[in-house]
PDB file of C-alpha atoms in Angstrom:
ATOM      1  CA  MET A   1      80.286 132.362  42.031  1.00  0.00           C
ATOM      2  CA  SER A   2      78.974 129.236  44.373  1.00  0.00           C
ATOM      3  CA  VAL A   3      75.172 128.313  43.515  1.00  0.00           C
ATOM      4  CA  ARG A   4      74.514 127.825  46.983  1.00  0.00           C
ATOM      5  CA  THR A   5      75.447 130.575  49.239  1.00  0.00           C
ATOM      6  CA  LEU A   6      71.783 131.645  48.545  1.00  0.00           C
ATOM      7  CA  PRO A   7      70.592 130.473  51.722  1.00  0.00           C
ATOM      8  CA  LEU A   8      73.553 131.292  54.355  1.00  0.00           C
ATOM      9  CA  LEU A   9      73.684 134.560  53.515  1.00  0.00           C
ATOM     10  CA  PHE A  10      69.751 135.171  53.655  1.00  0.00           C
ATOM     11  CA  LEU A  11      69.125 132.935  57.380  1.00  0.00           C
ATOM     12  CA  ASN A  12      72.855 134.942  58.760  1.00  0.00           C
ATOM     13  CA  LEU A  13      71.422 138.440  57.719  1.00  0.00           C
ATOM     14  CA  GLY A  14      67.892 137.680  59.358  1.00  0.00           C
ATOM     15  CA  GLY A  15      69.430 136.446  62.536  1.00  0.00           C
ATOM     16  CA  GLU A  16      71.559 139.535  62.558  1.00  0.00           C
ATOM     17  CA  MET A  17      67.646 141.434  62.065  1.00  0.00           C
ATOM     18  CA  LEU A  18      66.371 139.644  64.655  1.00  0.00           C
ATOM     19  CA  TYR A  19      68.484 140.720  66.630  1.00  0.00           C
ATOM     20  CA  VAL A  20      68.989 144.043  66.588  1.00  0.00           C
ATOM     21  CA  LEU A  21      65.308 143.290  66.739  1.00  0.00           C
ATOM     22  CA  ASP A  22      65.361 141.932  69.701  1.00  0.00           C
ATOM     23  CA  GLN A  23      67.218 144.666  71.642  1.00  0.00           C
ATOM     24  CA  ARG A  24      65.509 147.424  70.545  1.00  0.00           C
ATOM     25  CA  LEU A  25      62.008 146.230  71.656  1.00  0.00           C
ATOM     26  CA  ARG A  26      63.546 145.423  74.730  1.00  0.00           C
ATOM     27  CA  ALA A  27      64.789 148.874  75.493  1.00  0.00           C
ATOM     28  CA  GLN A  28      61.754 150.224  75.219  1.00  0.00           C
ATOM     29  CA  ASN A  29      59.466 147.084  77.335  1.00  0.00           C
ATOM     30  CA  ILE A  30      56.728 149.147  79.591  1.00  0.00           C
ATOM     31  CA  PRO A  31      55.301 146.711  81.987  1.00  0.00           C
ATOM     32  CA  GLY A  32      51.837 145.668  80.173  1.00  0.00           C
ATOM     33  CA  ASP A  33      49.863 147.670  83.552  1.00  0.00           C
ATOM     34  CA  LYS A  34      51.518 150.844  82.458  1.00  0.00           C
ATOM     35  CA  ALA A  35      51.439 151.112  79.183  1.00  0.00           C
ATOM     36  CA  ARG A  36      49.945 153.341  77.087  1.00  0.00           C
ATOM     37  CA  LYS A  37      48.424 152.138  73.549  1.00  0.00           C
ATOM     38  CA  ASP A  38      51.177 153.336  71.724  1.00  0.00           C
ATOM     39  CA  GLU A  39      54.068 152.381  73.923  1.00  0.00           C
ATOM     40  CA  TRP A  40      55.623 148.746  73.574  1.00  0.00           C
ATOM     41  CA  THR A  41      55.150 145.588  75.439  1.00  0.00           C
ATOM     42  CA  GLU A  42      56.639 142.353  76.382  1.00  0.00           C
ATOM     43  CA  VAL A  43      53.886 140.986  74.368  1.00  0.00           C
ATOM     44  CA  ASP A  44      54.121 143.180  72.272  1.00  0.00           C
ATOM     45  CA  ARG A  45      58.153 142.419  71.855  1.00  0.00           C
ATOM     46  CA  LYS A  46      57.017 138.736  70.865  1.00  0.00           C
ATOM     47  CA  ARG A  47      54.819 139.158  68.707  1.00  0.00           C
ATOM     48  CA  VAL A  48      56.603 141.078  66.451  1.00  0.00           C
ATOM     49  CA  LEU A  49      59.656 138.440  66.778  1.00  0.00           C
ATOM     50  CA  ASN A  50      56.605 135.832  66.231  1.00  0.00           C
ATOM     51  CA  ASP A  51      55.787 137.226  62.960  1.00  0.00           C
ATOM     52  CA  ILE A  52      59.104 138.204  61.434  1.00  0.00           C
ATOM     53  CA  ILE A  53      60.472 134.471  62.377  1.00  0.00           C
ATOM     54  CA  SER A  54      56.964 133.338  61.116  1.00  0.00           C
ATOM     55  CA  THR A  55      56.989 134.965  57.764  1.00  0.00           C
ATOM     56  CA  MET A  56      61.273 134.088  57.185  1.00  0.00           C
ATOM     57  CA  PHE A  57      60.759 130.337  57.575  1.00  0.00           C
ATOM     58  CA  ASN A  58      58.093 129.877  56.170  1.00  0.00           C
ATOM     59  CA  ARG A  59      58.374 126.617  54.182  1.00  0.00           C
ATOM     60  CA  LYS A  60      57.201 126.989  50.880  1.00  0.00           C
ATOM     61  CA  PHE A  61      60.171 129.829  50.390  1.00  0.00           C
ATOM     62  CA  MET A  62      62.063 127.568  52.395  1.00  0.00           C
ATOM     63  CA  GLU A  63      62.647 125.255  49.780  1.00  0.00           C
ATOM     64  CA  GLU A  64      63.107 127.484  47.186  1.00  0.00           C
ATOM     65  CA  LEU A  65      65.426 129.388  49.393  1.00  0.00           C
ATOM     66  CA  PHE A  66      68.088 126.248  49.129  1.00  0.00           C
ATOM     67  CA  LYS A  67      67.492 125.136  45.592  1.00  0.00           C
ATOM     68  CA  PRO A  68      70.860 125.678  43.306  1.00  0.00           C
ATOM     69  CA  GLN A  69      70.608 129.733  42.464  1.00  0.00           C
ATOM     70  CA  ASP A  70      73.190 133.085  42.108  1.00  0.00           C
ATOM     71  CA  LEU A  71      72.290 135.150  44.609  1.00  0.00           C
ATOM     72  CA  TYR A  72      69.830 137.831  44.993  1.00  0.00           C
ATOM     73  CA  SER A  73      70.873 141.499  43.692  1.00  0.00           C
ATOM     74  CA  LYS A  74      71.529 143.464  46.832  1.00  0.00           C
ATOM     75  CA  LYS A  75      67.966 145.696  46.187  1.00  0.00           C
ATOM     76  CA  ALA A  76      66.252 142.633  45.487  1.00  0.00           C
ATOM     77  CA  LEU A  77      67.849 141.294  48.895  1.00  0.00           C
ATOM     78  CA  ARG A  78      67.422 144.426  50.711  1.00  0.00           C
ATOM     79  CA  THR A  79      64.394 144.736  49.202  1.00  0.00           C
ATOM     80  CA  VAL A  80      63.280 140.859  50.855  1.00  0.00           C
ATOM     81  CA  TYR A  81      64.490 142.764  54.107  1.00  0.00           C
ATOM     82  CA  ASP A  82      62.428 145.578  54.188  1.00  0.00           C
ATOM     83  CA  ARG A  83      59.034 143.389  53.762  1.00  0.00           C
ATOM     84  CA  LEU A  84      60.446 140.929  56.564  1.00  0.00           C
ATOM     85  CA  ALA A  85      60.928 143.541  59.131  1.00  0.00           C
ATOM     86  CA  HIS A  86      57.182 144.761  58.457  1.00  0.00           C
ATOM     87  CA  ALA A  87      55.519 141.338  58.664  1.00  0.00           C
ATOM     88  CA  SER A  88      54.101 142.287  61.797  1.00  0.00           C
ATOM     89  CA  ILE A  89      53.095 145.285  64.219  1.00  0.00           C
ATOM     90  CA  MET A  90      55.784 146.886  64.170  1.00  0.00           C
ATOM     91  CA  ARG A  91      56.750 149.780  61.182  1.00  0.00           C
ATOM     92  CA  LEU A  92      60.183 151.312  60.785  1.00  0.00           C
ATOM     93  CA  ASN A  93      60.775 154.758  58.280  1.00  0.00           C
ATOM     94  CA  GLN A  94      63.232 154.614  55.840  1.00  0.00           C
ATOM     95  CA  ALA A  95      66.004 156.236  57.942  1.00  0.00           C
ATOM     96  CA  SER A  96      64.965 153.126  60.963  1.00  0.00           C
ATOM     97  CA  MET A  97      65.399 150.908  57.698  1.00  0.00           C
ATOM     98  CA  ASP A  98      69.117 151.583  56.144  1.00  0.00           C
ATOM     99  CA  LYS A  99      70.453 151.815  60.288  1.00  0.00           C
ATOM    100  CA  LEU A 100      69.019 148.197  60.572  1.00  0.00           C
ATOM    101  CA  TYR A 101      70.345 147.221  57.131  1.00  0.00           C
ATOM    102  CA  ASP A 102      73.901 148.358  57.485  1.00  0.00           C
ATOM    103  CA  LEU A 103      73.813 147.031  61.269  1.00  0.00           C
ATOM    104  CA  MET A 104      72.858 143.318  59.816  1.00  0.00           C
ATOM    105  CA  THR A 105      75.379 143.385  56.610  1.00  0.00           C
ATOM    106  CA  MET A 106      78.519 144.562  58.431  1.00  0.00           C
ATOM    107  CA  ALA A 107      78.023 142.498  61.259  1.00  0.00           C
ATOM    108  CA  PHE A 108      77.851 139.687  58.931  1.00  0.00           C
ATOM    109  CA  LYS A 109      80.581 140.450  56.991  1.00  0.00           C
ATOM    110  CA  TYR A 110      82.643 140.857  59.935  1.00  0.00           C
ATOM    111  CA  GLN A 111      81.346 137.113  61.292  1.00  0.00           C
ATOM    112  CA  VAL A 112      82.710 136.134  57.476  1.00  0.00           C
ATOM    113  CA  LEU A 113      86.456 138.289  57.807  1.00  0.00           C
ATOM    114  CA  LEU A 114      87.524 136.044  61.266  1.00  0.00           C
ATOM    115  CA  CYS A 115      86.113 132.761  60.335  1.00  0.00           C
ATOM    116  CA  PRO A 116      89.314 130.888  59.912  1.00  0.00           C
ATOM    117  CA  ARG A 117      87.836 127.675  58.182  1.00  0.00           C
ATOM    118  CA  PRO A 118      85.578 128.227  55.194  1.00  0.00           C
ATOM    119  CA  LYS A 119      83.747 126.006  56.548  1.00  0.00           C
ATOM    120  CA  ASP A 120      82.964 128.458  59.619  1.00  0.00           C
ATOM    121  CA  VAL A 121      80.393 130.109  58.240  1.00  0.00           C
ATOM    122  CA  LEU A 122      77.886 127.039  58.084  1.00  0.00           C
ATOM    123  CA  LEU A 123      79.123 126.887  62.162  1.00  0.00           C
ATOM    124  CA  VAL A 124      78.225 130.771  62.108  1.00  0.00           C
ATOM    125  CA  THR A 125      74.716 129.847  60.380  1.00  0.00           C
ATOM    126  CA  PHE A 126      73.392 127.314  63.425  1.00  0.00           C
ATOM    127  CA  ASN A 127      75.154 129.896  65.651  1.00  0.00           C
ATOM    128  CA  HIS A 128      72.385 132.297  64.249  1.00  0.00           C
ATOM    129  CA  LEU A 129      69.735 129.481  64.330  1.00  0.00           C
ATOM    130  CA  ASP A 130      70.048 128.904  67.582  1.00  0.00           C
ATOM    131  CA  SER A 131      69.522 132.676  68.733  1.00  0.00           C
ATOM    132  CA  ILE A 132      66.320 132.610  66.939  1.00  0.00           C
ATOM    133  CA  LYS A 133      64.593 129.420  68.437  1.00  0.00           C
ATOM    134  CA  GLY A 134      65.885 131.347  71.809  1.00  0.00           C
ATOM    135  CA  PHE A 135      63.233 133.720  70.780  1.00  0.00           C
ATOM    136  CA  ILE A 136      60.284 131.669  70.364  1.00  0.00           C
ATOM    137  CA  GLN A 137      60.303 128.406  72.867  1.00  0.00           C
ATOM    138  CA  ASP A 138      57.112 129.294  73.885  1.00  0.00           C
ATOM    139  CA  SER A 139      55.892 129.042  70.160  1.00  0.00           C
ATOM    140  CA  PRO A 140      55.834 125.134  69.352  1.00  0.00           C
ATOM    141  CA  THR A 141      54.691 125.591  66.110  1.00  0.00           C
ATOM    142  CA  ILE A 142      57.282 128.257  64.858  1.00  0.00           C
ATOM    143  CA  LEU A 143      60.432 126.372  66.639  1.00  0.00           C
ATOM    144  CA  HIS A 144      59.604 123.558  64.282  1.00  0.00           C
ATOM    145  CA  GLN A 145      59.869 125.416  61.504  1.00  0.00           C
ATOM    146  CA  VAL A 146      63.247 126.737  62.181  1.00  0.00           C
ATOM    147  CA  ASP A 147      64.320 123.028  63.242  1.00  0.00           C
ATOM    148  CA  GLU A 148      63.398 121.743  59.694  1.00  0.00           C
ATOM    149  CA  THR A 149      66.173 124.541  58.303  1.00  0.00           C
ATOM    150  CA  SER A 150      68.273 123.585  60.429  1.00  0.00           C
ATOM    151  CA  ARG A 151      67.663 120.050  59.233  1.00  0.00           C
ATOM    152  CA  GLN A 152      67.638 121.267  55.892  1.00  0.00           C
ATOM    153  CA  LEU A 153      71.236 122.718  56.755  1.00  0.00           C
ATOM    154  CA  THR A 154      73.049 119.984  57.613  1.00  0.00           C
ATOM    155  CA  GLU A 155      72.077 116.971  54.863  1.00  0.00           C
ATOM    156  CA  ILE A 156      73.234 119.851  52.294  1.00  0.00           C
ATOM    157  CA  TYR A 157      76.057 121.419  53.543  1.00  0.00           C
ATOM    158  CA  GLY A 158      77.225 118.363  56.272  1.00  0.00           C
ATOM    159  CA  ASN A 159      78.577 117.145  53.093  1.00  0.00           C
ATOM    160  CA  LEU A 160      79.975 119.962  51.120  1.00  0.00           C
ATOM    161  CA  SER A 161      84.256 119.808  50.642  1.00  0.00           C
ATOM    162  CA  ALA A 162      86.495 122.068  51.806  1.00  0.00           C
ATOM    163  CA  GLY A 163      86.622 123.208  48.028  1.00  0.00           C
ATOM    164  CA  GLU A 164      83.170 124.074  47.706  1.00  0.00           C
ATOM    165  CA  PHE A 165      83.261 125.815  51.318  1.00  0.00           C
ATOM    166  CA  GLN A 166      85.738 127.839  49.456  1.00  0.00           C
ATOM    167  CA  MET A 167      83.688 129.057  46.979  1.00  0.00           C
ATOM    168  CA  ILE A 168      81.086 129.866  49.503  1.00  0.00           C
ATOM    169  CA  ARG A 169      82.902 132.602  51.571  1.00  0.00           C
ATOM    170  CA  GLN A 170      84.292 133.830  48.476  1.00  0.00           C
ATOM    171  CA  THR A 171      81.302 134.312  47.239  1.00  0.00           C
ATOM    172  CA  LEU A 172      80.031 136.238  50.111  1.00  0.00           C
ATOM    173  CA  LEU A 173      83.232 138.357  50.285  1.00  0.00           C
ATOM    174  CA  THR A 174      81.956 139.147  47.330  1.00  0.00           C
ATOM    175  CA  PHE A 175      78.700 140.264  47.307  1.00  0.00           C
ATOM    176  CA  PHE A 176      80.648 142.877  50.699  1.00  0.00           C
ATOM    177  CA  GLN A 177      83.385 144.411  49.050  1.00  0.00           C
ATOM    178  CA  ASP A 178      81.625 147.199  47.998  1.00  0.00           C
ATOM    179  CA  LEU A 179      80.202 147.471  51.634  1.00  0.00           C
ATOM    180  CA  HIS A 180      82.385 150.024  53.790  1.00  0.00           C
ATOM    181  CA  ILE A 181      79.685 151.601  56.473  1.00  0.00           C
ATOM    182  CA  ARG A 182      80.673 152.931  59.867  1.00  0.00           C
ATOM    183  CA  VAL A 183      79.873 150.229  62.594  1.00  0.00           C
ATOM    184  CA  SER A 184      79.903 153.113  66.063  1.00  0.00           C
ATOM    185  CA  ALA A 185      78.925 149.722  67.948  1.00  0.00           C
ATOM    186  CA  TRP A 186      82.088 148.922  67.463  1.00  0.00           C
ATOM    187  CA  ASN A 187      84.330 151.613  67.299  1.00  0.00           C
ATOM    188  CA  PRO A 188      85.459 151.469  71.291  1.00  0.00           C
ATOM    189  CA  ARG A 189      86.586 147.786  71.764  1.00  0.00           C
ATOM    190  CA  GLY A 190      88.468 148.825  68.385  1.00  0.00           C
ATOM    191  CA  GLY A 191      87.095 147.490  65.730  1.00  0.00           C
ATOM    192  CA  CYS A 192      86.368 150.181  63.160  1.00  0.00           C
ATOM    193  CA  CYS A 193      88.755 151.864  61.420  1.00  0.00           C
ATOM    194  CA  PRO A 194      88.714 155.179  60.422  1.00  0.00           C
ATOM    195  CA  GLY A 195      88.655 154.194  56.664  1.00  0.00           C
ATOM    196  CA  HIS A 196      85.090 152.576  58.234  1.00  0.00           C
ATOM    197  CA  LYS A 197      86.547 148.825  57.538  1.00  0.00           C
ATOM    198  CA  PRO A 198      86.448 146.180  60.221  1.00  0.00           C
ATOM    199  CA  VAL A 199      90.022 145.663  62.151  1.00  0.00           C
ATOM    200  CA  ILE A 200      90.758 142.044  61.919  1.00  0.00           C
ATOM    201  CA  GLN A 201      92.814 140.876  65.482  1.00  0.00           C
ATOM    202  CA  LYS A 202      95.860 138.950  64.341  1.00  0.00           C
ATOM    203  CA  TYR A 203      96.536 135.831  65.334  1.00  0.00           C
ATOM    204  CA  GLN A 204      99.300 134.851  67.624  1.00  0.00           C
ATOM    205  CA  GLU A 205     102.314 133.163  65.069  1.00  0.00           C
ATOM    206  CA  GLN A 206     102.958 129.869  65.851  1.00  0.00           C
ATOM    207  CA  ASP A 207     106.547 128.079  64.718  1.00  0.00           C
ATOM    208  CA  PHE A 208     106.144 125.401  63.416  1.00  0.00           C
ATOM    209  CA  THR A 209     109.732 124.900  62.931  1.00  0.00           C
ATOM    210  CA  GLN A 210     109.799 122.607  65.613  1.00  0.00           C
ATOM    211  CA  LEU A 211     106.716 120.225  65.437  1.00  0.00           C
ATOM    212  CA  VAL A 212     107.565 116.487  64.975  1.00  0.00           C
ATOM    213  CA  ILE A 213     105.841 115.902  60.785  1.00  0.00           C
ATOM    214  CA  PRO A 214     105.744 111.872  60.937  1.00  0.00           C
ATOM    215  CA  ILE A 215     105.882 110.792  57.588  1.00  0.00           C
ATOM    216  CA  THR A 216     105.458 107.270  55.718  1.00  0.00           C
ATOM    217  CA  LEU A 217     106.133 106.700  52.323  1.00  0.00           C
ATOM    218  CA  ARG A 218     104.174 103.415  50.898  1.00  0.00           C
ATOM    219  CA  ILE A 219     105.586 101.900  47.440  1.00  0.00           C
ATOM    220  CA  PHE A 220     103.825  98.999  45.940  1.00  0.00           C
ATOM    221  CA  TYR A 221     105.255  97.608  43.294  1.00  0.00           C
ATOM    222  CA  TYR A 222     103.336  96.942  39.612  1.00  0.00           C
ATOM    223  CA  LYS A 223     101.407  92.938  39.412  1.00  0.00           C
ATOM    224  CA  HIS A 224     102.538  91.974  43.456  1.00  0.00           C
ATOM    225  CA  SER A 225     100.984  91.984  46.783  1.00  0.00           C
ATOM    226  CA  SER A 226     104.827  92.794  48.490  1.00  0.00           C
ATOM    227  CA  GLU A 227     105.004  96.460  49.253  1.00  0.00           C
ATOM    228  CA  ASP A 228     108.120  99.142  50.865  1.00  0.00           C
ATOM    229  CA  PHE A 229     107.853 101.367  53.829  1.00  0.00           C
ATOM    230  CA  ASN A 230     110.619 103.854  54.054  1.00  0.00           C
ATOM    231  CA  HIS A 231     109.799 105.459  57.465  1.00  0.00           C
ATOM    232  CA  PHE A 232     111.281 109.688  58.135  1.00  0.00           C
ATOM    233  CA  PRO A 233     110.604 110.478  61.331  1.00  0.00           C
ATOM    234  CA  HIS A 234     110.466 114.589  60.864  1.00  0.00           C
ATOM    235  CA  LEU A 235     111.153 116.881  58.631  1.00  0.00           C
ATOM    236  CA  HIS A 236     112.242 120.173  58.490  1.00  0.00           C
TER     237      HIS A 236
END
């Protein structure tokens, strides 16, 4: 269990939440001069996203989040996102919040499963942060909050070893292992099988027997400065 997993889990799930909310609000957009009081406008959409992102990247909360610690329980994490989603003028009923959380968790689980290397989880996180920045281009103060989080990510995770990232990835997969939810958005593309598990496409197999692997064996003699080199052109 890695104590460096929580920030990556929180930021990626938050990025997925913002993406879904943005798409839903855009679908309901009505020109401001034609909208009734109970209808959403472009101004309302930006206000909702700004409020949620500002709360999500609160400086004191980020400082606590990046401290080494165990993952939150599933119930506690769900409560965090419930409160985040309602940090603005928007209100979601229980069914809508359930669907939103299902989309968030399954989308990020799918991305983790697709990572060819454990360290790619960090790249997925930066992709989410870049997308979040796109929502707040007109809000320099909030943009600075996200930039500061990006800096912290680089500072803390930039020098972690491959083994540490493997532990992070394994911790994430352990957290998601009991979550098997049908996500209809994947079905048309063959992304979900009847067992509610995402379909992972296999990479094309490579023939490594034809590769030339140069090998140099360096031999150091005890108390001598001389050394021998044996070169092997390739191994089969």
